[in-house]
């Protein structure tokens, strides 16, 4: 079943986070992920607001988790650490 990778982010260092984004996109694509929402308009109804919200669709939960643990994504993530506050989850869809 497909899965959604959902990230809620507050960027604290735009330059470093830009490097993360540059590297993360290809790593996500390599694992079958495709962005369906990235930093667009949103309405926060509950919980902590993060100004950047990203959703990518993967073929499965396993593909999304494998992407996260891949060397390519971990290299990208090195640039996000210390440059952002983030929550990230993977949710299986009902499709």
Short mmCIF file of N, CA, C and O in Angstrom, two decimals:
data_model
loop_
_atom_site.label_atom_id
_atom_site.label_comp_id
_atom_site.label_asym_id
_atom_site.label_seq_id
_atom_site.Cartn_x
_atom_site.Cartn_y
_atom_site.Cartn_z
N UNK A 1 0.84 -1.18 0.00
CA UNK A 1 0.00 0.00 0.00
C UNK A 1 0.89 1.25 0.00
O UNK A 1 1.92 1.27 0.67
N UNK A 2 0.48 2.29 -0.70
CA UNK A 2 1.24 3.54 -0.70
C UNK A 2 1.32 4.15 0.69
O UNK A 2 0.53 3.82 1.59
N UNK A 3 2.27 5.04 0.86
CA UNK A 3 2.45 5.72 2.14
C UNK A 3 2.81 7.17 1.91
O UNK A 3 3.38 7.52 0.87
N UNK A 4 2.46 7.99 2.88
CA UNK A 4 2.80 9.41 2.83
C UNK A 4 3.87 9.72 3.86
O UNK A 4 3.79 9.28 5.01
N UNK A 5 4.86 10.46 3.45
CA UNK A 5 5.95 10.97 4.29
C UNK A 5 5.53 12.40 4.58
O UNK A 5 5.35 13.20 3.66
N UNK A 6 5.28 12.72 5.83
CA UNK A 6 4.75 14.03 6.21
C UNK A 6 5.74 14.71 7.15
O UNK A 6 6.05 14.17 8.21
N UNK A 7 6.22 15.87 6.73
CA UNK A 7 7.19 16.62 7.54
C UNK A 7 6.62 17.99 7.86
O UNK A 7 6.04 18.66 7.00
N UNK A 8 6.77 18.39 9.12
CA UNK A 8 6.41 19.72 9.58
C UNK A 8 7.71 20.36 10.06
O UNK A 8 8.40 19.80 10.92
N UNK A 9 8.04 21.54 9.50
CA UNK A 9 9.38 22.08 9.69
C UNK A 9 9.35 23.58 9.99
O UNK A 9 8.60 24.33 9.38
N UNK A 10 10.21 23.97 10.92
CA UNK A 10 10.56 25.38 11.13
C UNK A 10 12.03 25.50 10.78
O UNK A 10 12.88 24.85 11.42
N UNK A 11 12.35 26.27 9.76
CA UNK A 11 13.74 26.46 9.32
C UNK A 11 14.38 27.55 10.18
O UNK A 11 13.82 28.64 10.32
N UNK A 12 15.55 27.24 10.73
CA UNK A 12 16.27 28.21 11.56
C UNK A 12 17.56 28.71 10.90
O UNK A 12 18.13 29.70 11.34
N UNK A 13 18.01 28.02 9.86
CA UNK A 13 19.20 28.43 9.09
C UNK A 13 18.90 28.13 7.62
O UNK A 13 19.04 26.99 7.16
N UNK A 14 18.47 29.15 6.90
CA UNK A 14 18.00 28.97 5.52
C UNK A 14 19.09 28.43 4.59
O UNK A 14 18.81 27.60 3.71
N UNK A 15 20.32 28.86 4.75
CA UNK A 15 21.40 28.40 3.87
C UNK A 15 21.66 26.91 4.04
O UNK A 15 21.73 26.16 3.05
N UNK A 16 21.81 26.47 5.28
CA UNK A 16 22.05 25.05 5.54
C UNK A 16 20.85 24.21 5.13
O UNK A 16 21.00 23.14 4.54
N UNK A 17 19.65 24.71 5.39
CA UNK A 17 18.46 23.94 5.03
C UNK A 17 18.31 23.86 3.52
O UNK A 17 17.83 22.87 2.99
N UNK A 18 18.75 24.89 2.82
CA UNK A 18 18.73 24.86 1.36
C UNK A 18 19.58 23.73 0.82
O UNK A 18 19.21 23.06 -0.15
N UNK A 19 20.72 23.49 1.44
CA UNK A 19 21.59 22.37 1.04
C UNK A 19 20.89 21.04 1.31
O UNK A 19 20.96 20.12 0.50
N UNK A 20 20.19 20.94 2.45
CA UNK A 20 19.41 19.74 2.75
C UNK A 20 18.40 19.49 1.63
O UNK A 20 18.31 18.40 1.08
N UNK A 21 17.63 20.52 1.28
CA UNK A 21 16.59 20.37 0.26
C UNK A 21 17.18 19.96 -1.08
O UNK A 21 16.59 19.13 -1.80
N UNK A 22 18.33 20.52 -1.42
CA UNK A 22 19.01 20.19 -2.68
C UNK A 22 19.37 18.70 -2.75
O UNK A 22 19.26 18.07 -3.80
N UNK A 23 19.80 18.14 -1.63
CA UNK A 23 20.20 16.73 -1.59
C UNK A 23 19.04 15.78 -1.31
O UNK A 23 19.03 14.64 -1.78
N UNK A 24 18.07 16.24 -0.53
CA UNK A 24 16.96 15.36 -0.13
C UNK A 24 16.06 15.00 -1.31
O UNK A 24 15.60 13.86 -1.41
N UNK A 25 15.80 15.95 -2.20
CA UNK A 25 14.91 15.68 -3.33
C UNK A 25 15.34 14.48 -4.16
O UNK A 25 14.54 13.56 -4.37
N UNK A 26 16.59 14.43 -4.62
CA UNK A 26 17.04 13.27 -5.37
C UNK A 26 17.01 11.96 -4.56
O UNK A 26 16.71 10.90 -5.11
N UNK A 27 17.32 12.03 -3.28
CA UNK A 27 17.28 10.83 -2.44
C UNK A 27 15.85 10.30 -2.34
O UNK A 27 15.62 9.09 -2.42
N UNK A 28 14.90 11.20 -2.18
CA UNK A 28 13.49 10.80 -2.09
C UNK A 28 13.04 10.21 -3.42
O UNK A 28 12.41 9.15 -3.46
N UNK A 29 13.38 10.85 -4.53
CA UNK A 29 13.00 10.33 -5.85
C UNK A 29 13.61 8.96 -6.11
O UNK A 29 12.96 8.08 -6.69
N UNK A 30 14.85 8.76 -5.68
CA UNK A 30 15.53 7.48 -5.89
C UNK A 30 14.78 6.32 -5.24
O UNK A 30 14.84 5.19 -5.71
N UNK A 31 14.06 6.61 -4.17
CA UNK A 31 13.32 5.58 -3.45
C UNK A 31 11.83 5.56 -3.82
O UNK A 31 11.01 5.00 -3.11
N UNK A 32 11.50 6.17 -4.95
CA UNK A 32 10.13 6.13 -5.45
C UNK A 32 9.21 7.18 -4.88
O UNK A 32 8.01 7.14 -5.11
N UNK A 33 9.77 8.14 -4.15
CA UNK A 33 8.94 9.20 -3.57
C UNK A 33 8.70 10.32 -4.56
O UNK A 33 9.57 10.65 -5.36
N UNK A 34 7.51 10.89 -4.49
CA UNK A 34 7.20 12.06 -5.30
C UNK A 34 6.47 13.07 -4.42
O UNK A 34 5.61 12.71 -3.62
N UNK A 35 6.89 14.32 -4.54
CA UNK A 35 6.30 15.37 -3.72
C UNK A 35 4.89 15.68 -4.20
O UNK A 35 4.65 15.85 -5.39
N UNK A 36 3.95 15.76 -3.24
CA UNK A 36 2.59 16.17 -3.58
C UNK A 36 2.23 17.48 -2.90
O UNK A 36 1.25 18.11 -3.27
N UNK A 37 3.00 17.89 -1.90
CA UNK A 37 2.85 19.21 -1.27
C UNK A 37 4.21 19.59 -0.71
O UNK A 37 4.88 18.77 -0.10
N UNK A 38 4.59 20.84 -0.97
CA UNK A 38 5.91 21.27 -0.50
C UNK A 38 5.87 22.78 -0.22
O UNK A 38 6.01 23.58 -1.12
N UNK A 39 5.68 23.11 1.07
CA UNK A 39 5.76 24.50 1.48
C UNK A 39 4.61 25.38 1.02
O UNK A 39 4.73 26.59 1.05
N UNK A 40 3.50 24.81 0.62
CA UNK A 40 2.37 25.60 0.14
C UNK A 40 1.52 26.17 1.26
O UNK A 40 1.82 26.04 2.45
N UNK A 41 0.45 26.79 0.86
CA UNK A 41 -0.50 27.40 1.79
C UNK A 41 -1.08 26.33 2.70
O UNK A 41 -1.38 25.23 2.26
N UNK A 42 -1.27 26.68 3.97
CA UNK A 42 -1.87 25.74 4.92
C UNK A 42 -2.66 26.50 5.98
O UNK A 42 -2.50 27.71 6.15
N UNK A 43 -3.52 25.78 6.66
CA UNK A 43 -4.28 26.32 7.78
C UNK A 43 -4.04 25.40 8.97
O UNK A 43 -4.36 24.21 8.90
N UNK A 44 -3.44 25.91 10.03
CA UNK A 44 -3.17 25.11 11.23
C UNK A 44 -4.42 25.12 12.09
O UNK A 44 -4.86 26.17 12.55
N UNK A 45 -5.01 23.96 12.30
CA UNK A 45 -6.23 23.88 13.10
C UNK A 45 -5.97 23.40 14.52
O UNK A 45 -6.69 23.76 15.44
N UNK A 46 -4.95 22.57 14.70
CA UNK A 46 -4.60 22.08 16.04
C UNK A 46 -3.10 21.86 16.10
O UNK A 46 -2.46 21.67 15.07
N UNK A 47 -2.56 21.81 17.29
CA UNK A 47 -1.16 21.48 17.49
C UNK A 47 -0.21 22.61 17.17
O UNK A 47 -0.61 23.73 16.88
N UNK A 48 1.08 22.29 17.22
CA UNK A 48 2.15 23.27 17.00
C UNK A 48 2.25 23.62 15.52
O UNK A 48 2.35 22.74 14.67
N UNK A 49 2.23 24.90 15.23
CA UNK A 49 2.34 25.35 13.85
C UNK A 49 3.80 25.34 13.40
O UNK A 49 4.69 25.80 14.12
N UNK A 50 4.04 24.79 12.24
CA UNK A 50 5.34 24.85 11.58
C UNK A 50 5.10 25.50 10.22
O UNK A 50 4.18 25.11 9.50
N UNK A 51 5.90 26.49 9.85
CA UNK A 51 5.63 27.23 8.62
C UNK A 51 5.90 26.46 7.32
O UNK A 51 5.45 26.86 6.26
N UNK A 52 6.63 25.36 7.39
CA UNK A 52 6.91 24.57 6.18
C UNK A 52 6.37 23.16 6.38
O UNK A 52 6.69 22.50 7.36
N UNK A 53 5.55 22.73 5.45
CA UNK A 53 4.94 21.40 5.52
C UNK A 53 5.15 20.71 4.19
O UNK A 53 4.92 21.29 3.13
N UNK A 54 5.62 19.46 4.27
CA UNK A 54 5.97 18.72 3.05
C UNK A 54 5.32 17.35 3.11
O UNK A 54 5.37 16.68 4.14
N UNK A 55 4.74 16.95 1.99
CA UNK A 55 4.15 15.61 1.87
C UNK A 55 4.70 14.97 0.60
O UNK A 55 4.65 15.57 -0.48
N UNK A 56 5.24 13.77 0.75
CA UNK A 56 5.72 12.99 -0.40
C UNK A 56 5.02 11.64 -0.36
O UNK A 56 4.80 11.07 0.71
N UNK A 57 4.67 11.14 -1.51
CA UNK A 57 4.02 9.84 -1.62
C UNK A 57 5.05 8.80 -2.05
O UNK A 57 5.80 9.03 -3.01
N UNK A 58 5.09 7.69 -1.34
CA UNK A 58 6.00 6.57 -1.63
C UNK A 58 5.17 5.34 -1.97
O UNK A 58 4.01 5.23 -1.59
N UNK A 59 5.78 4.36 -2.64
CA UNK A 59 5.06 3.13 -2.98
C UNK A 59 4.63 2.33 -1.75
O UNK A 59 3.65 1.58 -1.82
N UNK A 60 5.34 2.48 -0.63
CA UNK A 60 5.02 1.71 0.58
C UNK A 60 5.67 2.37 1.79
O UNK A 60 6.57 3.21 1.65
N UNK A 61 5.23 1.95 2.97
CA UNK A 61 5.87 2.40 4.21
C UNK A 61 7.34 2.01 4.19
O UNK A 61 8.23 2.80 4.54
N UNK A 62 7.61 0.79 3.76
CA UNK A 62 8.99 0.29 3.73
C UNK A 62 9.88 1.14 2.83
O UNK A 62 11.02 1.43 3.19
N UNK A 63 9.36 1.55 1.67
CA UNK A 63 10.16 2.39 0.76
C UNK A 63 10.48 3.73 1.41
O UNK A 63 11.60 4.23 1.29
N UNK A 64 9.51 4.31 2.12
CA UNK A 64 9.74 5.59 2.78
C UNK A 64 10.76 5.45 3.91
O UNK A 64 11.66 6.29 4.05
N UNK A 65 10.64 4.39 4.70
CA UNK A 65 11.58 4.17 5.81
C UNK A 65 12.97 3.86 5.27
O UNK A 65 13.97 4.35 5.79
N UNK A 66 13.04 3.06 4.20
CA UNK A 66 14.34 2.78 3.58
C UNK A 66 14.98 4.06 3.07
O UNK A 66 16.20 4.24 3.19
N UNK A 67 14.18 4.95 2.50
CA UNK A 67 14.70 6.24 2.04
C UNK A 67 15.31 7.00 3.21
O UNK A 67 16.42 7.50 3.12
N UNK A 68 14.56 7.08 4.31
CA UNK A 68 15.04 7.83 5.47
C UNK A 68 16.39 7.30 5.95
O UNK A 68 17.28 8.08 6.28
N UNK A 69 16.56 6.00 5.96
CA UNK A 69 17.79 5.39 6.47
C UNK A 69 18.90 5.28 5.43
O UNK A 69 20.00 4.87 5.76
N UNK A 70 18.61 5.67 4.18
CA UNK A 70 19.61 5.54 3.12
C UNK A 70 20.77 6.51 3.35
O UNK A 70 20.63 7.56 3.98
N UNK A 71 21.93 6.15 2.81
CA UNK A 71 23.11 7.00 2.92
C UNK A 71 22.86 8.37 2.29
O UNK A 71 23.28 9.40 2.84
N UNK A 72 22.15 8.40 1.16
CA UNK A 72 21.89 9.66 0.47
C UNK A 72 21.04 10.60 1.32
O UNK A 72 21.32 11.79 1.42
N UNK A 73 19.98 10.05 1.91
CA UNK A 73 19.11 10.91 2.71
C UNK A 73 19.80 11.33 4.00
O UNK A 73 19.67 12.47 4.44
N UNK A 74 20.56 10.44 4.62
CA UNK A 74 21.27 10.78 5.84
C UNK A 74 22.30 11.88 5.59
O UNK A 74 22.50 12.76 6.43
N UNK A 75 22.92 11.86 4.41
CA UNK A 75 23.84 12.95 4.05
C UNK A 75 23.08 14.27 3.97
O UNK A 75 23.55 15.30 4.47
N UNK A 76 21.90 14.25 3.36
CA UNK A 76 21.07 15.46 3.29
C UNK A 76 20.66 15.90 4.69
O UNK A 76 20.74 17.09 5.03
N UNK A 77 20.25 14.95 5.50
CA UNK A 77 19.77 15.24 6.84
C UNK A 77 20.84 15.90 7.72
O UNK A 77 20.51 16.71 8.59
N UNK A 78 22.09 15.60 7.46
CA UNK A 78 23.17 16.25 8.19
C UNK A 78 23.08 17.78 8.09
O UNK A 78 23.47 18.50 9.00
N UNK A 79 22.56 18.28 6.96
CA UNK A 79 22.43 19.72 6.75
C UNK A 79 21.19 20.29 7.45
O UNK A 79 21.16 21.48 7.76
N UNK A 80 20.18 19.45 7.68
CA UNK A 80 18.96 19.91 8.34
C UNK A 80 19.12 19.96 9.85
O UNK A 80 18.50 20.79 10.52
N UNK A 81 19.93 19.06 10.38
CA UNK A 81 20.16 19.05 11.84
C UNK A 81 20.84 20.36 12.24
O UNK A 81 21.81 20.78 11.64
N UNK A 82 20.29 21.02 13.22
CA UNK A 82 20.84 22.31 13.64
C UNK A 82 20.37 23.47 12.78
O UNK A 82 20.63 24.62 13.09
N UNK A 83 19.70 23.16 11.67
CA UNK A 83 19.19 24.21 10.78
C UNK A 83 17.67 24.24 10.76
O UNK A 83 17.07 25.03 10.04
N UNK A 84 17.05 23.35 11.56
CA UNK A 84 15.60 23.28 11.56
C UNK A 84 15.10 22.54 12.80
O UNK A 84 15.84 21.81 13.44
N UNK A 85 13.84 22.76 13.09
CA UNK A 85 13.10 21.97 14.05
C UNK A 85 12.06 21.21 13.23
O UNK A 85 11.36 21.83 12.43
N UNK A 86 11.99 19.89 13.40
CA UNK A 86 11.16 19.09 12.50
C UNK A 86 10.44 17.96 13.22
O UNK A 86 10.92 17.44 14.20
N UNK A 87 9.32 17.61 12.66
CA UNK A 87 8.65 16.36 12.96
C UNK A 87 8.47 15.65 11.62
O UNK A 87 8.18 16.29 10.62
N UNK A 88 8.67 14.35 11.62
CA UNK A 88 8.55 13.58 10.39
C UNK A 88 7.85 12.27 10.71
O UNK A 88 8.22 11.60 11.69
N UNK A 89 6.87 11.93 9.91
CA UNK A 89 6.18 10.64 10.09
C UNK A 89 5.88 10.04 8.74
O UNK A 89 5.86 10.73 7.72
N UNK A 90 5.66 8.73 8.75
CA UNK A 90 5.25 8.01 7.55
C UNK A 90 3.91 7.35 7.90
O UNK A 90 3.80 6.69 8.95
N UNK A 91 2.92 7.55 7.02
CA UNK A 91 1.57 7.03 7.26
C UNK A 91 1.13 6.24 6.04
O UNK A 91 1.17 6.76 4.91
N UNK A 92 0.73 5.00 6.25
CA UNK A 92 0.19 4.19 5.17
C UNK A 92 -1.16 4.75 4.74
O UNK A 92 -1.98 5.12 5.59
N UNK A 93 -1.39 4.79 3.45
CA UNK A 93 -2.67 5.29 2.95
C UNK A 93 -3.67 4.14 2.84
O UNK A 93 -3.29 2.96 2.92
N UNK A 94 -4.91 4.48 2.60
CA UNK A 94 -5.95 3.45 2.49
C UNK A 94 -6.23 3.09 1.03
O UNK A 94 -7.17 2.37 0.75
N UNK A 95 -5.42 3.59 0.12
CA UNK A 95 -5.59 3.29 -1.33
C UNK A 95 -5.19 1.88 -1.64
O UNK A 95 -4.24 1.35 -1.16
#
